[in-house]
Coordinates of C-alpha atoms in Angstrom, one line a residue:
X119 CA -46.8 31.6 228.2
X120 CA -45.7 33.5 225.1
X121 CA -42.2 34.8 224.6
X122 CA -41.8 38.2 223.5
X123 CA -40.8 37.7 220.1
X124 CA -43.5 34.5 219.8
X125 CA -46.2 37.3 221.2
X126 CA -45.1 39.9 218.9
X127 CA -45.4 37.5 215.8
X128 CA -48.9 36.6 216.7
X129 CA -50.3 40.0 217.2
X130 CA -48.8 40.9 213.7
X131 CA -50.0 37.7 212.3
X132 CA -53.2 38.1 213.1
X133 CA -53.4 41.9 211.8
X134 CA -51.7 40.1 208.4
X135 CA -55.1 37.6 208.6
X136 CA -57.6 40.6 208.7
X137 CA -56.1 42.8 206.2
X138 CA -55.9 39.8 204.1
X139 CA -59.2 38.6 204.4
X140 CA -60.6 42.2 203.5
X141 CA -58.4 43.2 201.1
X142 CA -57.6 42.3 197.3
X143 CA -56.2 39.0 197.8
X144 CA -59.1 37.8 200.0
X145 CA -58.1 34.7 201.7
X146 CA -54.4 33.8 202.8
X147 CA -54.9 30.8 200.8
X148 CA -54.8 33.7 198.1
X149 CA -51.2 35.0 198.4
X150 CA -49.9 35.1 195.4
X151 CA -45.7 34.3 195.0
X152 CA -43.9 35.2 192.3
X153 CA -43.8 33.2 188.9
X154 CA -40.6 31.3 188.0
X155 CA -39.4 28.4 185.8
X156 CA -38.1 25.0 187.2
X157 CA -35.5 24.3 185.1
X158 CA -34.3 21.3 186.7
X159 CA -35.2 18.7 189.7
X160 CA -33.6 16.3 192.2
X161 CA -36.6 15.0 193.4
X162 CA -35.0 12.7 196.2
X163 CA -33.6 15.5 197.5
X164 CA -36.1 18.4 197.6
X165 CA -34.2 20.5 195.3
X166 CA -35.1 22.7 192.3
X167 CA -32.8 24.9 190.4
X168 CA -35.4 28.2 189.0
X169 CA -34.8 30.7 186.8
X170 CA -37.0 34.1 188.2
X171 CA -37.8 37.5 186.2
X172 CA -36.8 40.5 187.6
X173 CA -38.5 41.4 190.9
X174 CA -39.5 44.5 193.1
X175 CA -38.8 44.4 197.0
X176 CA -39.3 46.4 200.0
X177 CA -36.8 45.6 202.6
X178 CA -35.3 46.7 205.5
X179 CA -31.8 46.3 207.0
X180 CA -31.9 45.6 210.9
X181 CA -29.1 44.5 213.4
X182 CA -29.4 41.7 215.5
X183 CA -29.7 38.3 215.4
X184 CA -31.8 36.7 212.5
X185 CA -34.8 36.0 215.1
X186 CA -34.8 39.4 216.2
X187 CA -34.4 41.2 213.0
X188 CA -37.3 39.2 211.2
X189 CA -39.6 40.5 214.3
X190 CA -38.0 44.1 213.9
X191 CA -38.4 44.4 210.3
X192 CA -42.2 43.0 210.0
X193 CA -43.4 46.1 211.8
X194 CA -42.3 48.4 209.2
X195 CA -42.8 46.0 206.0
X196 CA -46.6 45.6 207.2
X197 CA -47.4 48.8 208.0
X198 CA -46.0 50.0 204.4
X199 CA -48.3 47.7 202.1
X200 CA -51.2 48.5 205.0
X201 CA -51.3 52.2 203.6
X202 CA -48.5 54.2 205.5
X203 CA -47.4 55.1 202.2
X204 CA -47.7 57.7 199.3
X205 CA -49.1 57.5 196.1
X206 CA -47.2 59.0 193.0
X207 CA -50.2 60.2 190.7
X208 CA -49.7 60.5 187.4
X209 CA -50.5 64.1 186.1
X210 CA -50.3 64.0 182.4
X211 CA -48.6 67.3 180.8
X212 CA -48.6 68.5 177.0
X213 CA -45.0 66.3 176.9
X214 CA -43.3 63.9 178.4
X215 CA -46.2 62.6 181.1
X216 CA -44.6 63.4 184.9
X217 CA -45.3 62.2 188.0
X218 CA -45.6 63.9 191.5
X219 CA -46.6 62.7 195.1
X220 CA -50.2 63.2 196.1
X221 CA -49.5 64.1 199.8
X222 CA -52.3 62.9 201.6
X223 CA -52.9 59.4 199.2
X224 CA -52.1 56.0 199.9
X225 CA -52.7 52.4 199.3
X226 CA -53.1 49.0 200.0
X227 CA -50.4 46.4 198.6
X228 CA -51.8 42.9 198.3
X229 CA -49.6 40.4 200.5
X230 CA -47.6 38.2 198.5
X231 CA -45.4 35.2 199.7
X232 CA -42.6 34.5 200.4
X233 CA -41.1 36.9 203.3
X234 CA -37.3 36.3 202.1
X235 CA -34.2 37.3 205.2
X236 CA -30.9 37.1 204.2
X237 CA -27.1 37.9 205.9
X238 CA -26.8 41.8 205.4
X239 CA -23.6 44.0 204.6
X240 CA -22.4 43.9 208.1
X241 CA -22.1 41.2 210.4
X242 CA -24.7 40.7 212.3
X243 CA -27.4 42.4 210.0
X244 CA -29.9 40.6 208.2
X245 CA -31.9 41.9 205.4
X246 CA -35.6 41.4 205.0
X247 CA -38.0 41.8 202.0
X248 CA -41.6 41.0 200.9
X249 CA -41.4 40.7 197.2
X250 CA -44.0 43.7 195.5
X251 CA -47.0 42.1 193.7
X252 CA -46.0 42.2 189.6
X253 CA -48.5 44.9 188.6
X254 CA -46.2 47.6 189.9
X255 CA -43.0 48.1 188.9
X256 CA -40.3 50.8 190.7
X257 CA -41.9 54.0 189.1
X258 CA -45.6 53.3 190.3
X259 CA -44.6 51.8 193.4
X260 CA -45.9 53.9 196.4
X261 CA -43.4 55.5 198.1
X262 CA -43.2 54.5 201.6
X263 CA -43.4 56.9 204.1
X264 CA -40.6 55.2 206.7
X265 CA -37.1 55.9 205.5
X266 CA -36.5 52.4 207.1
X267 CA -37.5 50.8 204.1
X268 CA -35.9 50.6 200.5
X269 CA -37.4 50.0 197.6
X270 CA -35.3 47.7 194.7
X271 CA -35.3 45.8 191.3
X272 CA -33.8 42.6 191.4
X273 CA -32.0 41.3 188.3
X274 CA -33.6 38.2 187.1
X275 CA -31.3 35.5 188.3
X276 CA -31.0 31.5 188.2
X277 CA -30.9 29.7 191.4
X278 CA -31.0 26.5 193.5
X279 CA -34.1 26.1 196.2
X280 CA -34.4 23.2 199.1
X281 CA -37.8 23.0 200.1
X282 CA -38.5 21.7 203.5
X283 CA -40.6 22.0 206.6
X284 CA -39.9 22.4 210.0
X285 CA -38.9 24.5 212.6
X286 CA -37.5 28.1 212.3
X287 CA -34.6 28.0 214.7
X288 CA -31.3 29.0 213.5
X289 CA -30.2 25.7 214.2
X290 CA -32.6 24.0 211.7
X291 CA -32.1 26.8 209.3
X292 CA -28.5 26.7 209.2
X293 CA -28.6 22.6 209.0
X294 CA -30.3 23.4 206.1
X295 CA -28.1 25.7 204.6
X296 CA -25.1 23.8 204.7
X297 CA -27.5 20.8 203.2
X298 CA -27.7 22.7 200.2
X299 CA -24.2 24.0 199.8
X300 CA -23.1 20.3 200.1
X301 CA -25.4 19.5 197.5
X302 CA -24.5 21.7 195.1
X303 CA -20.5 21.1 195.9
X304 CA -21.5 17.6 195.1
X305 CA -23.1 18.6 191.6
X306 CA -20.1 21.1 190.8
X307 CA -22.5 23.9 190.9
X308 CA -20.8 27.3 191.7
X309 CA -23.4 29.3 194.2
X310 CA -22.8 33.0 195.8
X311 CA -25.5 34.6 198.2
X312 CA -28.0 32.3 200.2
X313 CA -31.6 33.7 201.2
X314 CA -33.9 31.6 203.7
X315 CA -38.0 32.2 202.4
X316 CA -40.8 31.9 204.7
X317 CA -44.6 31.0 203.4
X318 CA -46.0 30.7 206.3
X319 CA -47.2 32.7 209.4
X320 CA -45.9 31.0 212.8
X321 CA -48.6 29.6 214.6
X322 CA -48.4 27.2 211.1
X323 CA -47.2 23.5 212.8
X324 CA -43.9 23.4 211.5
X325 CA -44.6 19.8 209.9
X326 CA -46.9 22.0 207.7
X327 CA -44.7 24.9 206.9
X328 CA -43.2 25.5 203.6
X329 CA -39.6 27.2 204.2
X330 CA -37.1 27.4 201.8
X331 CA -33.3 27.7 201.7
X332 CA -32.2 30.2 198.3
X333 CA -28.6 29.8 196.7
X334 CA -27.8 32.7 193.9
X335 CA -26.2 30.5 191.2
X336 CA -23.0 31.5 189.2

């Protein structure tokens, strides 16, 4: 039998596979993930080091631990690029052009990949985001309608990525983490914040899943 959380993730998972295969992206094979530019490789080890544009989030803060918050937050996140939002319509005046809310509009956000988490503010918070497809940017963005959920430009930054598979428990994840930091110690590589990114929904066999461990260089 299912756990809670392991039930909860399915049902969602499976509303994520329908709206995907009917809306703009049309297959999951189809999620689109944000462009960036390897700038340098250690193939033996599974690491890159990528230089990314600015991007556009919606995330939420949630308390708990990182299990719990990632099945807390996915409610909300989903429901937002599912249409529980409102359009800002352009309404073009003699000068400058404005914009205004259309109260009853919304819209579909295509999924994109990955779903990022990372330690929050406070301890025991833990901040989740789906990145915003690149034809938007913060001005044309729909405005979500739950006052859970921010919406935020990201400064383009350069940082180091260790791609793996593999399960999702905080064990594996952390093992993971402190891979990377001892990698980079190694390489004399100054690093700040760490992210984890998920591509992949979780009845995925972890040998297949594509998870990735994010350090914020310096």
């Amino acid at each position: 039998m299912m756990s809670p959380i392991a039930l909860s993730w399915f049902r969602l998972v499976l509303a994520t596979i329908a709206a995907l295969s009917l809306g703009a992206c049309g297959t999951v094979g189809d999620v689109k993930e944000p462009k960036y530019q390897i700038i340098q490789t250690f193939d033996e080890e599974s690491i890159e080091v990528r230089e990314y544009p600015q991007l556009l989030v919606a995330e939420v803060t949630v308390e708990g631990s990182r299990s719990e918050a990632a099945n807390q937050a996915f409610r909300p996140l989903f429901n937002y690029i599912s249409g529980e939002n409102t359009v800002r319509e352009e309404i073009e005046m003699t000068a400058p052009v404005t914009q205004e809310q259309a109260e009853d509009a919304s819209t579909e956000i295509e999924m994109t990949a990955p779903v990022t988490q990372k330690p929050g503010p406070e301890d025991e918070a833990w901040v989740v985001a789906f990145v915003m497809p690149e034809r938007f940017t913060l001005q044309t963005l729909p405005e979500p309608k739950n006052e859970q959920i921010r919406l935020r430009e990201i400064e383009g930054k350069r940082v180091a990525v260790y791609r793996s598979s593999g399960s999702w428990s905080d064990e594996a994840l952390e093992e993971k983490r402190r891979f990377l930091a001892n990698f980079l110690d190694g390489q004399g590589m100054a690093y700040g914040d760490y992210q984890y990114a998920f591509y992949d929904p979780p009845f995925m066999p972890s040998f297949l899943r594509r998870n990735e461990v994010i350090y914020e260089l310096k």
